[in-house]
Amino acid sequence: MKRFLGFVVVTAFGLSAAAAQQGGYSGLGAASVPAEKVARYAPPPLDPEVSRRVQASYDLRSPGLGIVAPDGKRLYFTWNITGSSQVWRLDAPRSYPVQMTGGEESTAIRGVTPDGKWIVVSRDVGGQENPGLYLQPAGGGPFRTIQSIEKVQTFFEAILDDSRTLLFRSNDVKPDSYAIYSYDLVTGKRELLFGEPGLWRVADHRGSGNGLRLLLGKATGALSREFYEYDVASKKLTPLLGAGEKAEYVASYSADPGELLVQTNKFGEFRRLYRWRIGSGGTAAGFTPVSPDVKMDVSDFSIDEARRHVYLEMNDGGYARLRVLDAKTFAPEELPVPRDADGVTSGGATRDGRFVTVGVETARAPRTGYVWDWQTRSLTQWIVPSAPEVDTASFAAAKRMSYPARDGTPIPMFVRFPKGCSLEENKAADPCPVIVQFHGGPEGQATPGFSPRSQLFVDAGFVFVEPNVRGSDGYGKTWLDADNGAKRLNVITDIDDCGKWIRANWGRNGKPPKIGITGGSYGGYSTLIGMTMFAGTYDAGASVVGIGNLVTMLRNTAPYRRSLRASEYGDPEKDTETLLKLSPITYIDRVKAPLLIIQGLNDPRVPAGEAVQMQEALEKKGTPSRLILVPEEGHGSSRRSGQVVMTGNVLRFFEETLAVKKGAS
């Protein structure tokens, strides 16, 4: 047995293909990992100096945009300033915040009743993503449980105008389906409204009582949806859009009772917003464009319940631009916000449509929360972001760049350079080390806004690179779908090409830079692929909640996720051969550089067994590696203590393996 940079090395043989297919675990959650393994891979003590730097980074935080009370005199929002997400309240703009909820479990605001008497909150335990739903008096006080069941998800959907009827969905009947329920705030009675199998949710609603109609969305893939109208009184379900199509649709009721607003990329390369006359069919002739025909996605949209305004979030290559339309005429409405911001987004509007929350973010300042009043046409700052002991004006702004893939395709990336490390500076000095971080998803997107975590690595002397490889969102339908199923084999090389291009082009003084690779979730998978299939391209890798074996992940992930992820990666039974070709564990014998694997024990998406089987295979091979299992955390970390463990160990690992002086700047 040898030791290298604190990583245990055990010499043995590699993993067989049969073992890779079968996998060495079943199930998910803490109970699926034997206690002796949990103890063996427990988080090691973190150097206090590293812990301090990470904690300081996570003290730079901005609350969620929140929900305005119906009368506009209060703002309820979620904030993690205590170390875990909790619900807070402001009683006036920029006033002292009042903490509404407490404890260690992640808690979030979901709704406010139209009469302003109650707020609706959700609470998750240990990152398991099985939240319960609760009522709390608007002025504060103890919870009243709507539904909280172990190993069951309960999600808020809507509150009707009567301030009495609340809608929620839950997979309490079948773990791979969501049923729709109503809850009476006066009597506490729960009633099943809709229970057909499927991944259903309430996209919108009209009317109340016997006239209640629900616009139901049914997920059929990672992004594809079908839409139906459900008449609650008659229990009649009418198909509207997407049945049998596997197309990407997002829909809401329009101001016109016979019309839907539909976001889709079905008729072009980029997502646009359309008006769709109910019953007019699914061809282009039935859709009237609302948003302009530009090379930008409508990445999100909402319409207030009063049907006064439509809010569009445009994705300009990663920069978020807010546009507002009159809900009846679709004429543009002016909402004055800073034009130099990296991101401007809208939050929730009050039921009468008068007030709406707006967030403004730059690379050098946390997001600031405002409330826009359509009646007085005034923009008022309510939320003051937190930045203790740090001058965020010194933060490195992300630079939009690209690198060429082996087929010549330019791959966009955002790059943050430490002082003295840009390509134009200190050309005679040795090159600065580089960390390449791949985003999750895989349908996610790296964006250029405020990022204390990125700055943490920049302050440590690393050039921080975030690519948007093919399969990322925000660059059109062809780009987004380029990695679906077996097509991933054709573009997975984007991961390899990034490291090779940086090594060949960012050298100094005759020396190439040292390069690390990291990421969480699908970014963790990308890290493992970079260290196995493309071994030698990166000098060290740190995978956080990453997939090691696509077959075993799909077989063991939470039931409600399995069909959605299969639409992205492939079917674990029918596409086993392709999935194994795309699985890092298949190439475990190629690993030659230090590898760190971090995993939340309660993760419902990527089971902890994925990390354990990767580590055990690496130990058999004798590769310098370490696994850290983080108890009471799931797919990432919701508590600051867990965030410090995960990020702190990644930072320490790269400072050791890429030989960066601690605290460099």
PDB file of N, CA, C and O in Angstrom, residues 554-605:
ATOM      1  N   LEU A 554     -29.574   4.512 -13.944  1.00  0.00           N
ATOM      2  CA  LEU A 554     -30.951   4.501 -14.425  1.00  0.00           C
ATOM      3  C   LEU A 554     -31.786   3.422 -13.733  1.00  0.00           C
ATOM      4  O   LEU A 554     -32.983   3.592 -13.510  1.00  0.00           O
ATOM      5  N   ARG A 555     -31.152   2.331 -13.368  1.00  0.00           N
ATOM      6  CA  ARG A 555     -31.889   1.265 -12.688  1.00  0.00           C
ATOM      7  C   ARG A 555     -32.200   1.613 -11.235  1.00  0.00           C
ATOM      8  O   ARG A 555     -33.171   1.110 -10.672  1.00  0.00           O
ATOM      9  N   ASN A 556     -31.391   2.450 -10.637  1.00  0.00           N
ATOM     10  CA  ASN A 556     -31.507   2.692  -9.200  1.00  0.00           C
ATOM     11  C   ASN A 556     -31.983   4.090  -8.820  1.00  0.00           C
ATOM     12  O   ASN A 556     -32.274   4.331  -7.646  1.00  0.00           O
ATOM     13  N   THR A 557     -32.050   5.020  -9.776  1.00  0.00           N
ATOM     14  CA  THR A 557     -32.493   6.368  -9.441  1.00  0.00           C
ATOM     15  C   THR A 557     -33.957   6.354  -9.006  1.00  0.00           C
ATOM     16  O   THR A 557     -34.669   5.363  -9.207  1.00  0.00           O
ATOM     17  N   ALA A 558     -34.413   7.444  -8.402  1.00  0.00           N
ATOM     18  CA  ALA A 558     -35.790   7.509  -7.919  1.00  0.00           C
ATOM     19  C   ALA A 558     -36.777   7.230  -9.059  1.00  0.00           C
ATOM     20  O   ALA A 558     -36.568   7.685 -10.195  1.00  0.00           O
ATOM     21  N   PRO A 559     -37.845   6.483  -8.801  1.00  0.00           N
ATOM     22  CA  PRO A 559     -38.779   6.085  -9.866  1.00  0.00           C
ATOM     23  C   PRO A 559     -39.338   7.250 -10.670  1.00  0.00           C
ATOM     24  O   PRO A 559     -39.540   7.137 -11.886  1.00  0.00           O
ATOM     25  N   TYR A 560     -39.619   8.378 -10.019  1.00  0.00           N
ATOM     26  CA  TYR A 560     -40.206   9.509 -10.732  1.00  0.00           C
ATOM     27  C   TYR A 560     -39.232  10.132 -11.727  1.00  0.00           C
ATOM     28  O   TYR A 560     -39.635  10.884 -12.612  1.00  0.00           O
ATOM     29  N   ARG A 561     -37.924   9.826 -11.595  1.00  0.00           N
ATOM     30  CA  ARG A 561     -36.929  10.383 -12.502  1.00  0.00           C
ATOM     31  C   ARG A 561     -36.542   9.419 -13.624  1.00  0.00           C
ATOM     32  O   ARG A 561     -35.999   9.838 -14.641  1.00  0.00           O
ATOM     33  N   ARG A 562     -36.807   8.142 -13.442  1.00  0.00           N
ATOM     34  CA  ARG A 562     -36.225   7.138 -14.327  1.00  0.00           C
ATOM     35  C   ARG A 562     -36.638   7.334 -15.783  1.00  0.00           C
ATOM     36  O   ARG A 562     -35.802   7.355 -16.681  1.00  0.00           O
ATOM     37  N   SER A 563     -37.926   7.501 -16.029  1.00  0.00           N
ATOM     38  CA  SER A 563     -38.381   7.629 -17.421  1.00  0.00           C
ATOM     39  C   SER A 563     -37.891   8.922 -18.050  1.00  0.00           C
ATOM     40  O   SER A 563     -37.592   8.970 -19.250  1.00  0.00           O
ATOM     41  N   LEU A 564     -37.797   9.989 -17.256  1.00  0.00           N
ATOM     42  CA  LEU A 564     -37.344  11.271 -17.795  1.00  0.00           C
ATOM     43  C   LEU A 564     -35.870  11.206 -18.174  1.00  0.00           C
ATOM     44  O   LEU A 564     -35.447  11.741 -19.204  1.00  0.00           O
ATOM     45  N   ARG A 565     -35.070  10.568 -17.350  1.00  0.00           N
ATOM     46  CA  ARG A 565     -33.633  10.458 -17.646  1.00  0.00           C
ATOM     47  C   ARG A 565     -33.381   9.464 -18.777  1.00  0.00           C
ATOM     48  O   ARG A 565     -32.443   9.635 -19.563  1.00  0.00           O
ATOM     49  N   ALA A 566     -34.205   8.430 -18.882  1.00  0.00           N
ATOM     50  CA  ALA A 566     -34.044   7.476 -19.977  1.00  0.00           C
ATOM     51  C   ALA A 566     -34.253   8.150 -21.322  1.00  0.00           C
ATOM     52  O   ALA A 566     -33.615   7.797 -22.321  1.00  0.00           O
ATOM     53  N   SER A 567     -35.137   9.158 -21.371  1.00  0.00           N
ATOM     54  CA  SER A 567     -35.361   9.881 -22.627  1.00  0.00           C
ATOM     55  C   SER A 567     -34.127  10.671 -23.042  1.00  0.00           C
ATOM     56  O   SER A 567     -33.945  10.974 -24.221  1.00  0.00           O
ATOM     57  N   GLU A 568     -33.289  11.016 -22.088  1.00  0.00           N
ATOM     58  CA  GLU A 568     -32.069  11.771 -22.375  1.00  0.00           C
ATOM     59  C   GLU A 568     -30.890  10.845 -22.694  1.00  0.00           C
ATOM     60  O   GLU A 568     -30.143  11.081 -23.636  1.00  0.00           O
ATOM     61  N   TYR A 569     -30.730   9.776 -21.904  1.00  0.00           N
ATOM     62  CA  TYR A 569     -29.551   8.918 -22.040  1.00  0.00           C
ATOM     63  C   TYR A 569     -29.804   7.649 -22.853  1.00  0.00           C
ATOM     64  O   TYR A 569     -28.957   7.214 -23.628  1.00  0.00           O
ATOM     65  N   GLY A 570     -30.986   7.047 -22.642  1.00  0.00           N
ATOM     66  CA  GLY A 570     -31.292   5.780 -23.280  1.00  0.00           C
ATOM     67  C   GLY A 570     -31.935   4.839 -22.273  1.00  0.00           C
ATOM     68  O   GLY A 570     -31.898   5.072 -21.063  1.00  0.00           O
ATOM     69  N   ASP A 571     -32.536   3.776 -22.769  1.00  0.00           N
ATOM     70  CA  ASP A 571     -33.203   2.797 -21.924  1.00  0.00           C
ATOM     71  C   ASP A 571     -32.172   1.816 -21.358  1.00  0.00           C
ATOM     72  O   ASP A 571     -31.384   1.244 -22.115  1.00  0.00           O
ATOM     73  N   PRO A 572     -32.171   1.603 -20.024  1.00  0.00           N
ATOM     74  CA  PRO A 572     -31.132   0.743 -19.443  1.00  0.00           C
ATOM     75  C   PRO A 572     -31.226  -0.717 -19.875  1.00  0.00           C
ATOM     76  O   PRO A 572     -30.228  -1.448 -19.760  1.00  0.00           O
ATOM     77  N   GLU A 573     -32.373  -1.151 -20.357  1.00  0.00           N
ATOM     78  CA  GLU A 573     -32.510  -2.534 -20.822  1.00  0.00           C
ATOM     79  C   GLU A 573     -32.259  -2.643 -22.329  1.00  0.00           C
ATOM     80  O   GLU A 573     -31.542  -3.526 -22.789  1.00  0.00           O
ATOM     81  N   LYS A 574     -32.833  -1.720 -23.109  1.00  0.00           N
ATOM     82  CA  LYS A 574     -32.721  -1.803 -24.566  1.00  0.00           C
ATOM     83  C   LYS A 574     -31.395  -1.240 -25.091  1.00  0.00           C
ATOM     84  O   LYS A 574     -30.897  -1.685 -26.132  1.00  0.00           O
ATOM     85  N   ASP A 575     -30.856  -0.251 -24.397  1.00  0.00           N
ATOM     86  CA  ASP A 575     -29.669   0.452 -24.899  1.00  0.00           C
ATOM     87  C   ASP A 575     -28.441   0.199 -24.033  1.00  0.00           C
ATOM     88  O   ASP A 575     -27.563   1.051 -23.902  1.00  0.00           O
ATOM     89  N   THR A 576     -28.380  -0.988 -23.443  1.00  0.00           N
ATOM     90  CA  THR A 576     -27.315  -1.288 -22.485  1.00  0.00           C
ATOM     91  C   THR A 576     -25.931  -1.102 -23.097  1.00  0.00           C
ATOM     92  O   THR A 576     -25.033  -0.506 -22.478  1.00  0.00           O
ATOM     93  N   GLU A 577     -25.722  -1.589 -24.301  1.00  0.00           N
ATOM     94  CA  GLU A 577     -24.388  -1.525 -24.920  1.00  0.00           C
ATOM     95  C   GLU A 577     -23.935  -0.085 -25.103  1.00  0.00           C
ATOM     96  O   GLU A 577     -22.789   0.273 -24.774  1.00  0.00           O
ATOM     97  N   THR A 578     -24.826   0.770 -25.618  1.00  0.00           N
ATOM     98  CA  THR A 578     -24.465   2.182 -25.815  1.00  0.00           C
ATOM     99  C   THR A 578     -24.213   2.866 -24.482  1.00  0.00           C
ATOM    100  O   THR A 578     -23.258   3.643 -24.334  1.00  0.00           O
ATOM    101  N   LEU A 579     -25.058   2.587 -23.494  1.00  0.00           N
ATOM    102  CA  LEU A 579     -24.894   3.208 -22.188  1.00  0.00           C
ATOM    103  C   LEU A 579     -23.568   2.819 -21.543  1.00  0.00           C
ATOM    104  O   LEU A 579     -22.918   3.638 -20.891  1.00  0.00           O
ATOM    105  N   LEU A 580     -23.153   1.571 -21.736  1.00  0.00           N
ATOM    106  CA  LEU A 580     -21.864   1.144 -21.187  1.00  0.00           C
ATOM    107  C   LEU A 580     -20.702   1.801 -21.922  1.00  0.00           C
ATOM    108  O   LEU A 580     -19.680   2.128 -21.317  1.00  0.00           O
ATOM    109  N   LYS A 581     -20.857   2.023 -23.220  1.00  0.00           N
ATOM    110  CA  LYS A 581     -19.818   2.745 -23.964  1.00  0.00           C
ATOM    111  C   LYS A 581     -19.660   4.168 -23.440  1.00  0.00           C
ATOM    112  O   LYS A 581     -18.580   4.757 -23.534  1.00  0.00           O
ATOM    113  N   LEU A 582     -20.739   4.720 -22.900  1.00  0.00           N
ATOM    114  CA  LEU A 582     -20.738   6.089 -22.408  1.00  0.00           C
ATOM    115  C   LEU A 582     -20.500   6.177 -20.905  1.00  0.00           C
ATOM    116  O   LEU A 582     -20.547   7.267 -20.339  1.00  0.00           O
ATOM    117  N   SER A 583     -20.239   5.046 -20.253  1.00  0.00           N
ATOM    118  CA  SER A 583     -20.085   5.031 -18.805  1.00  0.00           C
ATOM    119  C   SER A 583     -18.619   5.111 -18.395  1.00  0.00           C
ATOM    120  O   SER A 583     -17.789   4.321 -18.870  1.00  0.00           O
ATOM    121  N   PRO A 584     -18.271   6.025 -17.502  1.00  0.00           N
ATOM    122  CA  PRO A 584     -16.878   6.139 -17.052  1.00  0.00           C
ATOM    123  C   PRO A 584     -16.305   4.840 -16.497  1.00  0.00           C
ATOM    124  O   PRO A 584     -15.120   4.543 -16.704  1.00  0.00           O
ATOM    125  N   ILE A 585     -17.120   4.046 -15.813  1.00  0.00           N
ATOM    126  CA  ILE A 585     -16.587   2.840 -15.179  1.00  0.00           C
ATOM    127  C   ILE A 585     -16.049   1.842 -16.201  1.00  0.00           C
ATOM    128  O   ILE A 585     -15.184   1.025 -15.891  1.00  0.00           O
ATOM    129  N   THR A 586     -16.532   1.929 -17.433  1.00  0.00           N
ATOM    130  CA  THR A 586     -16.047   1.039 -18.491  1.00  0.00           C
ATOM    131  C   THR A 586     -14.575   1.291 -18.792  1.00  0.00           C
ATOM    132  O   THR A 586     -13.852   0.377 -19.220  1.00  0.00           O
ATOM    133  N   TYR A 587     -14.112   2.515 -18.556  1.00  0.00           N
ATOM    134  CA  TYR A 587     -12.737   2.901 -18.904  1.00  0.00           C
ATOM    135  C   TYR A 587     -11.881   3.106 -17.652  1.00  0.00           C
ATOM    136  O   TYR A 587     -10.889   3.831 -17.678  1.00  0.00           O
ATOM    137  N   ILE A 588     -12.252   2.432 -16.566  1.00  0.00           N
ATOM    138  CA  ILE A 588     -11.579   2.638 -15.290  1.00  0.00           C
ATOM    139  C   ILE A 588     -10.100   2.293 -15.358  1.00  0.00           C
ATOM    140  O   ILE A 588      -9.266   2.882 -14.655  1.00  0.00           O
ATOM    141  N   ASP A 589      -9.721   1.332 -16.229  1.00  0.00           N
ATOM    142  CA  ASP A 589      -8.318   0.920 -16.335  1.00  0.00           C
ATOM    143  C   ASP A 589      -7.429   1.998 -16.937  1.00  0.00           C
ATOM    144  O   ASP A 589      -6.202   1.913 -16.845  1.00  0.00           O
ATOM    145  N   ARG A 590      -8.041   3.027 -17.561  1.00  0.00           N
ATOM    146  CA  ARG A 590      -7.230   4.070 -18.197  1.00  0.00           C
ATOM    147  C   ARG A 590      -6.797   5.170 -17.223  1.00  0.00           C
ATOM    148  O   ARG A 590      -5.917   5.963 -17.538  1.00  0.00           O
ATOM    149  N   VAL A 591      -7.444   5.260 -16.072  1.00  0.00           N
ATOM    150  CA  VAL A 591      -7.200   6.376 -15.157  1.00  0.00           C
ATOM    151  C   VAL A 591      -5.735   6.403 -14.735  1.00  0.00           C
ATOM    152  O   VAL A 591      -5.176   5.389 -14.330  1.00  0.00           O
ATOM    153  N   LYS A 592      -5.144   7.585 -14.818  1.00  0.00           N
ATOM    154  CA  LYS A 592      -3.739   7.711 -14.438  1.00  0.00           C
ATOM    155  C   LYS A 592      -3.458   8.916 -13.548  1.00  0.00           C
ATOM    156  O   LYS A 592      -2.337   9.048 -13.041  1.00  0.00           O
ATOM    157  N   ALA A 593      -4.425   9.802 -13.345  1.00  0.00           N
ATOM    158  CA  ALA A 593      -4.206  11.011 -12.556  1.00  0.00           C
ATOM    159  C   ALA A 593      -5.089  10.984 -11.311  1.00  0.00           C
ATOM    160  O   ALA A 593      -6.083  10.258 -11.253  1.00  0.00           O
ATOM    161  N   PRO A 594      -4.764  11.765 -10.280  1.00  0.00           N
ATOM    162  CA  PRO A 594      -5.534  11.772  -9.030  1.00  0.00           C
ATOM    163  C   PRO A 594      -6.992  12.151  -9.260  1.00  0.00           C
ATOM    164  O   PRO A 594      -7.306  13.050 -10.033  1.00  0.00           O
ATOM    165  N   LEU A 595      -7.876  11.451  -8.553  1.00  0.00           N
ATOM    166  CA  LEU A 595      -9.310  11.655  -8.719  1.00  0.00           C
ATOM    167  C   LEU A 595      -9.980  11.718  -7.350  1.00  0.00           C
ATOM    168  O   LEU A 595      -9.753  10.872  -6.484  1.00  0.00           O
ATOM    169  N   LEU A 596     -10.807  12.733  -7.155  1.00  0.00           N
ATOM    170  CA  LEU A 596     -11.602  12.897  -5.953  1.00  0.00           C
ATOM    171  C   LEU A 596     -13.074  12.731  -6.315  1.00  0.00           C
ATOM    172  O   LEU A 596     -13.547  13.325  -7.292  1.00  0.00           O
ATOM    173  N   ILE A 597     -13.801  11.937  -5.528  1.00  0.00           N
ATOM    174  CA  ILE A 597     -15.231  11.721  -5.752  1.00  0.00           C
ATOM    175  C   ILE A 597     -15.969  12.115  -4.477  1.00  0.00           C
ATOM    176  O   ILE A 597     -15.645  11.624  -3.389  1.00  0.00           O
ATOM    177  N   ILE A 598     -16.956  13.006  -4.606  1.00  0.00           N
ATOM    178  CA  ILE A 598     -17.753  13.459  -3.463  1.00  0.00           C
ATOM    179  C   ILE A 598     -19.217  13.171  -3.752  1.00  0.00           C
ATOM    180  O   ILE A 598     -19.705  13.437  -4.855  1.00  0.00           O
ATOM    181  N   GLN A 599     -19.903  12.645  -2.744  1.00  0.00           N
ATOM    182  CA  GLN A 599     -21.271  12.196  -2.967  1.00  0.00           C
ATOM    183  C   GLN A 599     -22.123  12.413  -1.723  1.00  0.00           C
ATOM    184  O   GLN A 599     -21.712  12.082  -0.612  1.00  0.00           O
ATOM    185  N   GLY A 600     -23.322  12.996  -1.901  1.00  0.00           N
ATOM    186  CA  GLY A 600     -24.294  13.085  -0.820  1.00  0.00           C
ATOM    187  C   GLY A 600     -24.940  11.732  -0.593  1.00  0.00           C
ATOM    188  O   GLY A 600     -25.398  11.082  -1.540  1.00  0.00           O
ATOM    189  N   LEU A 601     -24.980  11.302   0.650  1.00  0.00           N
ATOM    190  CA  LEU A 601     -25.461   9.955   0.958  1.00  0.00           C
ATOM    191  C   LEU A 601     -26.947   9.790   0.658  1.00  0.00           C
ATOM    192  O   LEU A 601     -27.407   8.708   0.309  1.00  0.00           O
ATOM    193  N   ASN A 602     -27.723  10.871   0.776  1.00  0.00           N
ATOM    194  CA  ASN A 602     -29.178  10.792   0.584  1.00  0.00           C
ATOM    195  C   ASN A 602     -29.627  11.100  -0.842  1.00  0.00           C
ATOM    196  O   ASN A 602     -30.821  11.255  -1.084  1.00  0.00           O
ATOM    197  N   ASP A 603     -28.714  11.209  -1.770  1.00  0.00           N
ATOM    198  CA  ASP A 603     -29.019  11.643  -3.137  1.00  0.00           C
ATOM    199  C   ASP A 603     -30.083  10.752  -3.778  1.00  0.00           C
ATOM    200  O   ASP A 603     -29.874   9.553  -3.941  1.00  0.00           O
ATOM    201  N   PRO A 604     -31.246  11.331  -4.194  1.00  0.00           N
ATOM    202  CA  PRO A 604     -32.267  10.536  -4.875  1.00  0.00           C
ATOM    203  C   PRO A 604     -32.083  10.487  -6.389  1.00  0.00           C
ATOM    204  O   PRO A 604     -32.777   9.738  -7.075  1.00  0.00           O
ATOM    205  N   ARG A 605     -31.189  11.301  -6.911  1.00  0.00           N
ATOM    206  CA  ARG A 605     -31.001  11.374  -8.364  1.00  0.00           C
ATOM    207  C   ARG A 605     -29.858  10.465  -8.812  1.00  0.00           C
ATOM    208  O   ARG A 605     -30.037   9.589  -9.646  1.00  0.00           O
TER     209      ARG A 605
END
